[in-house]
Structure formats: C-alpha cells, structure tokens
mmCIF file of C-alpha atoms in Angstrom:
data_model
loop_
_atom_site.group_PDB
_atom_site.id
_atom_site.type_symbol
_atom_site.label_atom_id
_atom_site.label_comp_id
_atom_site.label_asym_id
_atom_site.label_seq_id
_atom_site.Cartn_x
_atom_site.Cartn_y
_atom_site.Cartn_z
ATOM 1 C CA MET A 8 -21.747 -20.320 18.799
ATOM 2 C CA ASP A 9 -25.204 -18.661 19.017
ATOM 3 C CA ASN A 10 -25.732 -19.826 22.617
ATOM 4 C CA SER A 11 -22.159 -19.124 23.707
ATOM 5 C CA TYR A 12 -22.380 -15.970 25.800
ATOM 6 C CA SER A 13 -21.495 -15.291 29.420
ATOM 7 C CA GLU A 14 -22.626 -12.058 31.065
ATOM 8 C CA SER A 15 -20.604 -12.900 34.178
ATOM 9 C CA TYR A 16 -17.413 -13.440 32.169
ATOM 10 C CA LYS A 17 -18.012 -10.169 30.301
ATOM 11 C CA LYS A 18 -18.354 -8.299 33.610
ATOM 12 C CA ALA A 19 -15.000 -9.794 34.601
ATOM 13 C CA GLY A 20 -13.462 -8.226 31.495
ATOM 14 C CA VAL A 21 -13.566 -11.023 28.918
ATOM 15 C CA ASP A 22 -16.042 -10.791 26.049
ATOM 16 C CA ILE A 23 -16.029 -14.209 24.349
ATOM 17 C CA THR A 24 -18.354 -12.974 21.613
ATOM 18 C CA ALA A 25 -15.680 -10.422 20.612
ATOM 19 C CA GLY A 26 -13.368 -13.383 20.204
ATOM 20 C CA TYR A 27 -15.792 -15.072 17.837
ATOM 21 C CA LYS A 28 -16.126 -11.879 15.795
ATOM 22 C CA ALA A 29 -12.343 -11.565 15.574
ATOM 23 C CA VAL A 30 -12.116 -15.122 14.236
ATOM 24 C CA GLU A 31 -14.703 -14.348 11.554
ATOM 25 C CA LEU A 32 -12.868 -11.183 10.540
ATOM 26 C CA MET A 33 -9.492 -12.932 10.293
ATOM 27 C CA LYS A 34 -10.691 -15.850 8.146
ATOM 28 C CA LYS A 35 -10.186 -13.933 4.897
ATOM 29 C CA HIS A 36 -6.581 -13.269 5.895
ATOM 30 C CA VAL A 37 -5.885 -16.868 6.858
ATOM 31 C CA ALA A 38 -7.353 -18.108 3.562
ATOM 32 C CA ARG A 39 -4.630 -16.217 1.669
ATOM 33 C CA THR A 40 -1.979 -18.482 3.177
ATOM 34 C CA MET A 41 -3.677 -21.795 2.386
ATOM 35 C CA PRO A 42 -2.944 -23.691 -0.837
ATOM 36 C CA GLN A 43 -6.633 -24.557 -1.145
ATOM 37 C CA GLY A 44 -7.705 -21.036 -0.221
ATOM 38 C CA LYS A 45 -9.867 -22.181 2.710
ATOM 39 C CA ALA A 46 -9.592 -20.897 6.265
ATOM 40 C CA ASP A 47 -10.290 -23.983 8.353
ATOM 41 C CA ILE A 48 -9.679 -22.308 11.700
ATOM 42 C CA GLY A 49 -11.545 -22.951 14.899
ATOM 43 C CA ASP A 50 -10.496 -26.526 15.564
ATOM 44 C CA PHE A 51 -8.310 -27.443 18.540
ATOM 45 C CA GLY A 52 -5.237 -28.066 16.391
ATOM 46 C CA GLY A 53 -3.883 -27.125 12.996
ATOM 47 C CA ALA A 54 -3.137 -29.972 10.600
ATOM 48 C CA PHE A 55 -0.607 -29.800 7.777
ATOM 49 C CA PRO A 56 0.529 -32.616 5.439
ATOM 50 C CA LEU A 57 4.277 -33.236 5.176
ATOM 51 C CA PRO A 58 5.769 -32.983 1.688
ATOM 52 C CA LYS A 59 7.152 -36.152 0.129
ATOM 53 C CA GLY A 60 10.330 -36.972 -1.737
ATOM 54 C CA MET A 61 12.952 -36.423 0.979
ATOM 55 C CA LYS A 62 15.399 -39.174 1.951
ATOM 56 C CA GLU A 63 15.567 -38.149 5.610
ATOM 57 C CA PRO A 64 13.125 -35.339 6.400
ATOM 58 C CA VAL A 65 13.959 -33.217 9.439
ATOM 59 C CA LEU A 66 11.542 -30.791 11.088
ATOM 60 C CA VAL A 67 13.069 -27.461 12.108
ATOM 61 C CA SER A 68 11.165 -25.147 14.454
ATOM 62 C CA GLY A 69 11.530 -21.555 15.560
ATOM 63 C CA THR A 70 9.645 -19.258 17.901
ATOM 64 C CA ASP A 71 9.920 -15.555 18.637
ATOM 65 C CA GLY A 72 8.004 -12.376 19.259
ATOM 66 C CA VAL A 73 8.143 -8.768 18.106
ATOM 67 C CA GLY A 74 9.411 -7.248 21.338
ATOM 68 C CA THR A 75 8.942 -3.602 22.229
ATOM 69 C CA LYS A 76 8.541 -2.581 18.587
ATOM 70 C CA LEU A 77 4.908 -3.223 19.464
ATOM 71 C CA LYS A 78 4.956 0.031 21.411
ATOM 72 C CA ILE A 79 5.536 1.963 18.175
ATOM 73 C CA ALA A 80 2.515 0.246 16.601
ATOM 74 C CA MET A 81 0.384 1.091 19.627
ATOM 75 C CA LEU A 82 1.452 4.740 19.717
ATOM 76 C CA MET A 83 0.753 5.124 15.996
ATOM 77 C CA ASP A 84 -2.421 3.009 16.202
ATOM 78 C CA LYS A 85 -1.180 1.046 13.190
ATOM 79 C CA HIS A 86 -1.421 -2.710 13.584
ATOM 80 C CA ASP A 87 -1.486 -4.179 10.073
ATOM 81 C CA THR A 88 2.271 -4.712 9.588
ATOM 82 C CA ILE A 89 3.497 -5.849 12.993
ATOM 83 C CA GLY A 90 2.419 -9.421 12.193
ATOM 84 C CA ILE A 91 4.893 -9.489 9.303
ATOM 85 C CA ASP A 92 7.638 -8.893 11.867
ATOM 86 C CA CYS A 93 6.445 -11.807 13.968
ATOM 87 C CA VAL A 94 6.527 -14.217 11.038
ATOM 88 C CA ALA A 95 9.885 -12.868 9.851
ATOM 89 C CA MET A 96 11.590 -13.376 13.195
ATOM 90 C CA CYS A 97 10.645 -17.057 13.123
ATOM 91 C CA VAL A 98 10.984 -18.056 9.471
ATOM 92 C CA ASN A 99 14.257 -16.170 8.991
ATOM 93 C CA ASP A 100 15.692 -18.333 11.779
ATOM 94 C CA VAL A 101 14.318 -21.550 10.317
ATOM 95 C CA ILE A 102 15.788 -20.835 6.876
ATOM 96 C CA CYS A 103 19.284 -20.537 8.397
ATOM 97 C CA CYS A 104 19.325 -24.339 8.574
ATOM 98 C CA GLY A 105 18.219 -24.599 4.959
ATOM 99 C CA ALA A 106 14.688 -25.605 5.977
ATOM 100 C CA LYS A 107 11.577 -24.499 4.083
ATOM 101 C CA PRO A 108 8.933 -23.065 6.446
ATOM 102 C CA LEU A 109 5.725 -25.109 6.255
ATOM 103 C CA PHE A 110 3.320 -23.490 8.669
ATOM 104 C CA PHE A 111 2.960 -20.816 11.326
ATOM 105 C CA LEU A 112 0.863 -20.222 14.434
ATOM 106 C CA ASP A 113 0.455 -16.951 16.324
ATOM 107 C CA TYR A 114 -0.432 -16.007 19.896
ATOM 108 C CA ILE A 115 -1.945 -12.638 20.766
ATOM 109 C CA ALA A 116 -2.444 -11.556 24.374
ATOM 110 C CA CYS A 117 -4.431 -8.351 24.819
ATOM 111 C CA GLY A 118 -5.959 -6.216 27.529
ATOM 112 C CA LYS A 119 -9.216 -6.037 25.594
ATOM 113 C CA ASN A 120 -10.249 -7.896 22.457
ATOM 114 C CA VAL A 121 -11.161 -5.336 19.818
ATOM 115 C CA PRO A 122 -12.030 -7.590 16.857
ATOM 116 C CA GLU A 123 -11.022 -5.104 14.172
ATOM 117 C CA LYS A 124 -7.604 -4.552 15.773
ATOM 118 C CA ILE A 125 -7.021 -8.287 16.188
ATOM 119 C CA ALA A 126 -8.007 -8.834 12.556
ATOM 120 C CA ASP A 127 -5.487 -6.173 11.478
ATOM 121 C CA ILE A 128 -2.748 -7.902 13.446
ATOM 122 C CA VAL A 129 -3.602 -11.285 11.971
ATOM 123 C CA GLY A 130 -3.800 -9.690 8.533
ATOM 124 C CA GLY A 131 -0.133 -8.767 8.954
ATOM 125 C CA VAL A 132 0.687 -12.293 10.109
ATOM 126 C CA ALA A 133 -1.033 -13.671 7.000
ATOM 127 C CA GLU A 134 0.919 -11.294 4.759
ATOM 128 C CA GLY A 135 4.137 -12.501 6.383
ATOM 129 C CA CYS A 136 3.135 -16.090 5.744
ATOM 130 C CA VAL A 137 2.407 -15.313 2.092
ATOM 131 C CA ARG A 138 5.853 -13.736 1.737
ATOM 132 C CA ALA A 139 7.438 -16.778 3.384
ATOM 133 C CA GLY A 140 5.394 -19.280 1.396
ATOM 134 C CA CYS A 141 3.987 -20.967 4.486
ATOM 135 C CA ALA A 142 0.466 -21.556 5.829
ATOM 136 C CA LEU A 143 -1.138 -19.909 8.846
ATOM 137 C CA VAL A 144 -2.761 -23.005 10.324
ATOM 138 C CA GLY A 145 -3.952 -21.637 13.643
ATOM 139 C CA GLY A 146 -3.382 -19.350 16.584
ATOM 140 C CA GLU A 147 -4.775 -18.073 19.855
ATOM 141 C CA THR A 148 -6.108 -14.766 21.144
ATOM 142 C CA ALA A 149 -6.387 -14.265 24.908
ATOM 143 C CA GLU A 150 -7.863 -11.350 26.852
ATOM 144 C CA HIS A 151 -5.988 -10.471 30.037
ATOM 145 C CA PRO A 152 -8.113 -7.864 31.847
ATOM 146 C CA GLY A 153 -6.474 -6.493 34.979
ATOM 147 C CA MET A 154 -3.115 -7.848 33.843
ATOM 148 C CA MET A 155 -2.625 -5.654 30.764
ATOM 149 C CA PRO A 156 -3.994 -2.172 29.967
ATOM 150 C CA GLU A 157 -6.938 -2.362 27.568
ATOM 151 C CA ASP A 158 -4.998 -0.926 24.611
ATOM 152 C CA ASP A 159 -1.920 -3.129 25.109
ATOM 153 C CA TYR A 160 -1.164 -6.431 23.437
ATOM 154 C CA ASP A 161 1.719 -8.814 22.906
ATOM 155 C CA LEU A 162 2.386 -10.948 19.858
ATOM 156 C CA ALA A 163 4.448 -14.099 19.478
ATOM 157 C CA GLY A 164 4.628 -16.882 16.951
ATOM 158 C CA PHE A 165 5.900 -20.336 16.119
ATOM 159 C CA SER A 166 7.010 -21.785 12.802
ATOM 160 C CA VAL A 167 7.889 -25.289 11.633
ATOM 161 C CA GLY A 168 9.941 -25.987 8.531
ATOM 162 C CA ILE A 169 11.323 -29.083 6.857
ATOM 163 C CA ALA A 170 14.650 -30.018 5.281
ATOM 164 C CA ASP A 171 16.334 -33.104 3.885
ATOM 165 C CA ARG A 172 19.104 -33.851 6.389
ATOM 166 C CA GLU A 173 21.750 -34.351 3.708
ATOM 167 C CA LYS A 174 20.961 -30.921 2.262
ATOM 168 C CA MET A 175 20.977 -28.959 5.525
ATOM 169 C CA ILE A 176 23.521 -26.151 5.923
ATOM 170 C CA ASP A 177 26.790 -27.536 7.352
ATOM 171 C CA LYS A 178 29.083 -24.784 8.640
ATOM 172 C CA ASN A 179 31.892 -27.307 9.144
ATOM 173 C CA LYS A 180 32.454 -27.235 5.370
ATOM 174 C CA MET A 181 33.565 -23.625 5.690
ATOM 175 C CA LYS A 182 37.230 -22.720 5.203
ATOM 176 C CA ALA A 183 39.484 -19.679 5.121
ATOM 177 C CA GLY A 184 39.103 -17.834 1.852
ATOM 178 C CA ASP A 185 35.332 -18.332 1.639
ATOM 179 C CA VAL A 186 33.286 -15.171 1.164
ATOM 180 C CA MET A 187 30.464 -13.641 3.194
ATOM 181 C CA ILE A 188 27.616 -11.976 1.297
ATOM 182 C CA ALA A 189 25.259 -9.441 2.881
ATOM 183 C CA LEU A 190 21.519 -9.319 2.271
ATOM 184 C CA PRO A 191 20.330 -5.801 3.147
ATOM 185 C CA SER A 192 17.735 -5.233 5.849
ATOM 186 C CA SER A 193 14.641 -3.063 5.477
ATOM 187 C CA GLY A 194 15.481 -1.122 8.638
ATOM 188 C CA VAL A 195 15.761 -1.790 12.362
ATOM 189 C CA HIS A 196 13.672 -4.967 11.878
ATOM 190 C CA SER A 197 12.512 -6.208 15.326
ATOM 191 C CA ASN A 198 15.495 -5.859 17.627
ATOM 192 C CA GLY A 199 16.994 -3.176 19.824
ATOM 193 C CA PHE A 200 13.739 -1.269 20.282
ATOM 194 C CA SER A 201 14.192 -0.796 24.021
ATOM 195 C CA LEU A 202 17.280 1.253 23.143
ATOM 196 C CA VAL A 203 15.522 2.940 20.201
ATOM 197 C CA ARG A 204 12.644 3.998 22.434
ATOM 198 C CA LYS A 205 15.054 5.459 24.982
ATOM 199 C CA VAL A 206 17.112 7.292 22.352
ATOM 200 C CA PHE A 207 14.101 9.039 20.793
ATOM 201 C CA ASP A 208 12.029 9.298 24.001
ATOM 202 C CA ILE A 209 9.301 7.638 21.955
ATOM 203 C CA GLU A 210 6.405 8.236 24.337
ATOM 204 C CA ASN A 211 6.996 12.010 24.214
ATOM 205 C CA CYS A 212 8.184 12.641 20.656
ATOM 206 C CA ASP A 213 6.222 13.298 17.465
ATOM 207 C CA LEU A 214 6.411 10.026 15.575
ATOM 208 C CA ASN A 215 4.759 11.598 12.537
ATOM 209 C CA ALA A 216 7.404 14.298 12.225
ATOM 210 C CA TYR A 217 9.210 14.163 8.875
ATOM 211 C CA LYS A 218 12.950 13.475 9.116
ATOM 212 C CA GLU A 219 14.983 14.839 6.220
ATOM 213 C CA GLU A 220 17.761 12.296 6.706
ATOM 214 C CA LEU A 221 15.237 9.443 6.550
ATOM 215 C CA GLY A 222 13.080 10.794 3.755
ATOM 216 C CA ALA A 223 10.072 9.774 5.842
ATOM 217 C CA GLY A 224 8.520 10.102 9.272
ATOM 218 C CA LEU A 225 10.355 8.629 12.252
ATOM 219 C CA GLY A 226 7.473 6.344 13.236
ATOM 220 C CA GLU A 227 6.938 5.153 9.667
ATOM 221 C CA THR A 228 10.632 4.293 9.357
ATOM 222 C CA LEU A 229 10.780 2.475 12.685
ATOM 223 C CA LEU A 230 7.622 0.512 11.904
ATOM 224 C CA THR A 231 8.965 -0.752 8.545
ATOM 225 C CA PRO A 232 8.395 -4.540 8.642
ATOM 226 C CA THR A 233 11.258 -6.998 8.965
ATOM 227 C CA ARG A 234 12.368 -8.320 5.590
ATOM 228 C CA ILE A 235 11.589 -11.998 4.945
ATOM 229 C CA TYR A 236 14.425 -13.819 3.149
ATOM 230 C CA VAL A 237 12.883 -17.258 2.697
ATOM 231 C CA ARG A 238 12.229 -17.266 -1.050
ATOM 232 C CA SER A 239 15.604 -15.790 -2.002
ATOM 233 C CA ILE A 240 17.544 -18.150 0.283
ATOM 234 C CA LEU A 241 15.636 -21.190 -0.957
ATOM 235 C CA ALA A 242 16.416 -20.158 -4.540
ATOM 236 C CA LEU A 243 20.095 -19.770 -3.628
ATOM 237 C CA ILE A 244 20.591 -23.110 -1.877
ATOM 238 C CA GLU A 245 18.999 -24.945 -4.800
ATOM 239 C CA LYS A 246 21.865 -23.918 -7.089
ATOM 240 C CA VAL A 247 24.830 -22.992 -4.895
ATOM 241 C CA GLU A 248 26.464 -24.715 -1.933
ATOM 242 C CA VAL A 249 25.886 -22.404 1.010
ATOM 243 C CA LYS A 250 28.207 -23.034 3.948
ATOM 244 C CA GLY A 251 26.660 -20.760 6.536
ATOM 245 C CA ILE A 252 23.689 -18.447 7.079
ATOM 246 C CA SER A 253 23.207 -15.865 9.836
ATOM 247 C CA HIS A 254 20.006 -14.017 10.688
ATOM 248 C CA ILE A 255 21.224 -10.712 12.133
ATOM 249 C CA THR A 256 18.969 -9.989 15.084
ATOM 250 C CA GLY A 257 19.590 -8.840 18.670
ATOM 251 C CA GLY A 258 23.328 -8.897 19.341
ATOM 252 C CA GLY A 259 24.084 -7.553 15.889
ATOM 253 C CA PHE A 260 27.197 -8.632 14.007
ATOM 254 C CA TYR A 261 29.194 -9.724 17.049
ATOM 255 C CA GLU A 262 26.693 -12.268 18.343
ATOM 256 C CA ASN A 263 24.985 -13.590 15.224
ATOM 257 C CA MET A 264 27.655 -13.996 12.561
ATOM 258 C CA PRO A 265 29.903 -16.261 14.693
ATOM 259 C CA ARG A 266 26.955 -18.653 15.184
ATOM 260 C CA SER A 267 27.268 -19.687 11.535
ATOM 261 C CA ILE A 268 31.071 -20.002 11.586
ATOM 262 C CA PRO A 269 32.987 -23.012 13.027
ATOM 263 C CA LYS A 270 35.632 -22.659 15.724
ATOM 264 C CA GLY A 271 39.027 -21.603 14.466
ATOM 265 C CA LEU A 272 37.509 -19.368 11.805
ATOM 266 C CA GLY A 273 36.111 -15.853 11.802
ATOM 267 C CA VAL A 274 34.969 -13.194 9.380
ATOM 268 C CA ARG A 275 36.942 -10.073 8.499
ATOM 269 C CA ILE A 276 34.783 -7.109 7.513
ATOM 270 C CA LYS A 277 35.740 -3.579 6.483
ATOM 271 C CA LYS A 278 33.316 -1.180 8.107
ATOM 272 C CA SER A 279 33.464 0.974 4.995
ATOM 273 C CA ASP A 280 31.976 -1.948 3.013
ATOM 274 C CA VAL A 281 28.850 -2.119 5.202
ATOM 275 C CA LYS A 282 25.952 -0.246 3.608
ATOM 276 C CA VAL A 283 24.608 1.308 6.801
ATOM 277 C CA LEU A 284 21.032 2.607 6.564
ATOM 278 C CA PRO A 285 20.298 6.254 7.531
ATOM 279 C CA ILE A 286 18.148 5.222 10.505
ATOM 280 C CA PHE A 287 21.201 3.753 12.224
ATOM 281 C CA ASP A 288 23.253 6.906 11.670
ATOM 282 C CA LEU A 289 20.398 8.863 13.258
ATOM 283 C CA ILE A 290 20.141 6.495 16.236
ATOM 284 C CA GLN A 291 23.887 6.713 16.849
ATOM 285 C CA LYS A 292 23.934 10.504 16.541
ATOM 286 C CA VAL A 293 20.917 11.225 18.752
ATOM 287 C CA GLY A 294 21.809 8.585 21.325
ATOM 288 C CA GLY A 295 25.552 9.227 21.446
ATOM 289 C CA ILE A 296 26.089 5.487 21.072
ATOM 290 C CA SER A 297 29.527 3.991 20.444
ATOM 291 C CA GLU A 298 30.236 2.319 17.132
ATOM 292 C CA HIS A 299 30.897 -0.984 18.915
ATOM 293 C CA ASP A 300 27.537 -0.879 20.680
ATOM 294 C CA MET A 301 25.754 -0.077 17.414
ATOM 295 C CA PHE A 302 27.229 -3.144 15.687
ATOM 296 C CA ASN A 303 26.569 -5.198 18.827
ATOM 297 C CA THR A 304 22.877 -4.213 19.047
ATOM 298 C CA PHE A 305 21.501 -3.558 15.561
ATOM 299 C CA ASN A 306 21.687 -5.166 12.121
ATOM 300 C CA MET A 307 23.179 -1.920 10.733
ATOM 301 C CA GLY A 308 21.589 -2.552 7.346
ATOM 302 C CA VAL A 309 22.477 -6.247 7.040
ATOM 303 C CA GLY A 310 19.495 -8.488 7.787
ATOM 304 C CA MET A 311 21.092 -11.756 6.790
ATOM 305 C CA SER A 312 24.493 -13.027 5.686
ATOM 306 C CA VAL A 313 25.492 -16.116 3.729
ATOM 307 C CA VAL A 314 28.880 -17.740 3.206
ATOM 308 C CA VAL A 315 29.871 -19.370 -0.088
ATOM 309 C CA ALA A 316 33.103 -20.507 -1.722
ATOM 310 C CA LYS A 317 35.000 -17.752 -3.522
ATOM 311 C CA GLU A 318 34.392 -19.361 -6.913
ATOM 312 C CA ASN A 319 30.615 -19.275 -6.296
ATOM 313 C CA VAL A 320 30.326 -15.607 -5.340
ATOM 314 C CA ASP A 321 29.273 -14.255 -8.742
ATOM 315 C CA LYS A 322 26.652 -16.954 -9.222
ATOM 316 C CA ALA A 323 25.301 -16.441 -5.696
ATOM 317 C CA LEU A 324 25.020 -12.692 -6.197
ATOM 318 C CA GLU A 325 23.250 -13.216 -9.513
ATOM 319 C CA ILE A 326 20.674 -15.558 -7.961
ATOM 320 C CA LEU A 327 20.046 -13.346 -4.942
ATOM 321 C CA ARG A 328 19.669 -10.220 -7.049
ATOM 322 C CA ALA A 329 17.308 -12.035 -9.414
ATOM 323 C CA ASN A 330 15.171 -12.772 -6.360
ATOM 324 C CA GLY A 331 14.946 -9.184 -5.181
ATOM 325 C CA GLU A 332 17.969 -8.919 -2.891
ATOM 326 C CA GLU A 333 20.483 -6.099 -3.394
ATOM 327 C CA ALA A 334 23.172 -8.474 -2.179
ATOM 328 C CA TYR A 335 26.843 -7.546 -1.988
ATOM 329 C CA VAL A 336 30.134 -8.951 -0.666
ATOM 330 C CA ILE A 337 30.749 -7.872 2.901
ATOM 331 C CA GLY A 338 33.670 -9.931 4.190
ATOM 332 C CA GLU A 339 36.079 -12.854 4.013
ATOM 333 C CA ILE A 340 36.386 -15.958 6.168
ATOM 334 C CA VAL A 341 39.796 -16.081 7.869
ATOM 335 C CA LYS A 342 41.618 -18.204 10.419
ATOM 336 C CA SER A 343 40.720 -16.533 13.690
ATOM 337 C CA ASP A 344 39.247 -17.120 17.117
ATOM 338 C CA SER A 345 37.782 -13.626 17.414
ATOM 339 C CA GLY A 346 34.529 -14.332 15.570
ATOM 340 C CA VAL A 347 34.052 -10.961 13.865
ATOM 341 C CA GLU A 348 36.869 -8.578 12.967
ATOM 342 C CA LEU A 349 35.537 -5.155 12.027
ATOM 343 C CA LEU A 350 38.344 -3.112 10.457
#
C-alpha cells in the first residue's frame, strides 16, 4: 500500500490512506471474533468454513442497520457501542429460526473517514460478534464527501447463520394453552428513535443531564446497546422444544409477536405482567403518547419472546436464567385471530 496515494482523490474529499489506517486500527478488534485469533481482512471476500454434522444444513441470513439511534452516538461523540446494536439487530433475527450465527459483515458510510472513529465503531461490531459467538469476516468503509456531512455516518450489517432443517423452529406446532416467556430488553434497543428524538428534542436537550427516574443520564440510557440473545436461545433450544420466537423490534408487540404465531391463534397478555422499563414510562409521559402507540412502537422492556408447552415452562425458565436472562412468563397462547390481546 506504500505507493497507493492519490492527491487528486484527496482534494475531492476521499483520503484512501485514512482508509488503510482505519483497517490497521480495526484488525485487533476483528481478531477477537476469529477462532484462530487472526484478522485476515483486506481480501475481496470473507471466507468461512461450514460446520459439519447436520443432516440438512440450511443457511439463514439477516440484514439490518441501527437507524437514527446513530444520532445519539454522534451527539455524544461516543461510537464504541453502536456496533453492538448493528450485530444484535441481525443475529437476534437469525436466531428466531433456531439458526446459529456464523459470521457477520458490516458497512460504514461516512462523510469523512476518521480512522480512530471508524476503529471505535468496528470495535463495537467486534464486541457484538463476540457476544453472539460469530466471526467478523469482513466489511466496507466508504467516504461520501458532498453527500453526507463530515461528522455523519451510517452503519448497516449482514449476518449468516446455519441450522439443521429438522431442528428449525416450527410455529405450526403451537397450540392453545402453550405459554409465552419474555426475555427482558436492555432498553430502547435500536427501534423507535425517530419518535424518541422528537419526544426529547434531542438536538437541543442536555443528553448528559442526570434523570432521577432512570438512575442515569438520558443519553447514556438511550445509547445502551441492544441485548444479544443468541447464546441463551441456543442453550434453550438444545434442551426444550421451542415453538416460536419473536424479536421485538419496530412495531412492538402488535407487529412482532404475531409473526411467530400461526393463524387461528394469538397471545393473551396482561399489561400488569409486563415489566416495563423506566425509560418507556418517561417517553410516554414526556411525549404524551397513548398506551397503544407505546406497545406498537417500542419493546416496552421485552426484547424477545419464546413460546413453549406449558409442561416445559419451568425447565425453560431455569435454562434461560442460568444463561443470564431474567426471563418470566408474560402470556398464554389462545384461539384467536387478533394476534395480540393486551388486557
């Protein structure tokens, strides 16, 4: 790379040498995610060997971004956790099928490549991959001068997992009387931030201000990374038949839970049983938002839900709690065409 330098390209707003420096800085982060501990990045494609021992292996993919939560990171000039969100949004989707995430790739578009900032972002991505037990096999950073302000960036990612077809989650096995278990979220996660930003007038408020009801600063609370559920869900499906899994993202309860429930069935939930986090009470209060819109926009403290047979509830809770989840029963599967009944 010693001879790779373009003065003309730099004058146009793209410094390719900054890109090379960013790659060097991120190698230590990437190495953390590799089984062999080596960061073989820089090739044109990322290679990953498929595990053996499956009767009918099926690849499951997922892609997503972080959305306007990025604005909070930019305003606070804190970029080392936002990558966890990016990984979480992808791998938490992949695990809903019962697939184990294998590898991840990221894409960062920025107004100006500041190597240290890019390395911080990728450091967060690597941490997310470590938590998910998958490898960061590659990615791309692109400068977009004139298209994005210098301090702005966007982050998206792509994950591939694998499952044995006969062991994939089959919601058609679900029946009335089955039980839905909630896995608590760590906060707002990575959805609904356009509304959050409007409610708190983010660009003009003091994000560092301590909020008594949160026990922390507003910005710190909002920037809390999305929880990654891969290891706990994998541990659960090894020992218990799971009939449905929902990743509660944009659309909240009303959109996401029905996706894991077959037609003719729904879930009945008592609102008093939902362990709502303080940040959601604050959002609702400050924004004057209806209860319906809250449950139809945010996770409300439930990042993921799983459905198991009634006789397996105690065992499922034991496994999930042993793997770090403060899981609890949230509802019951009933004959219904309404999807979610919040009582």
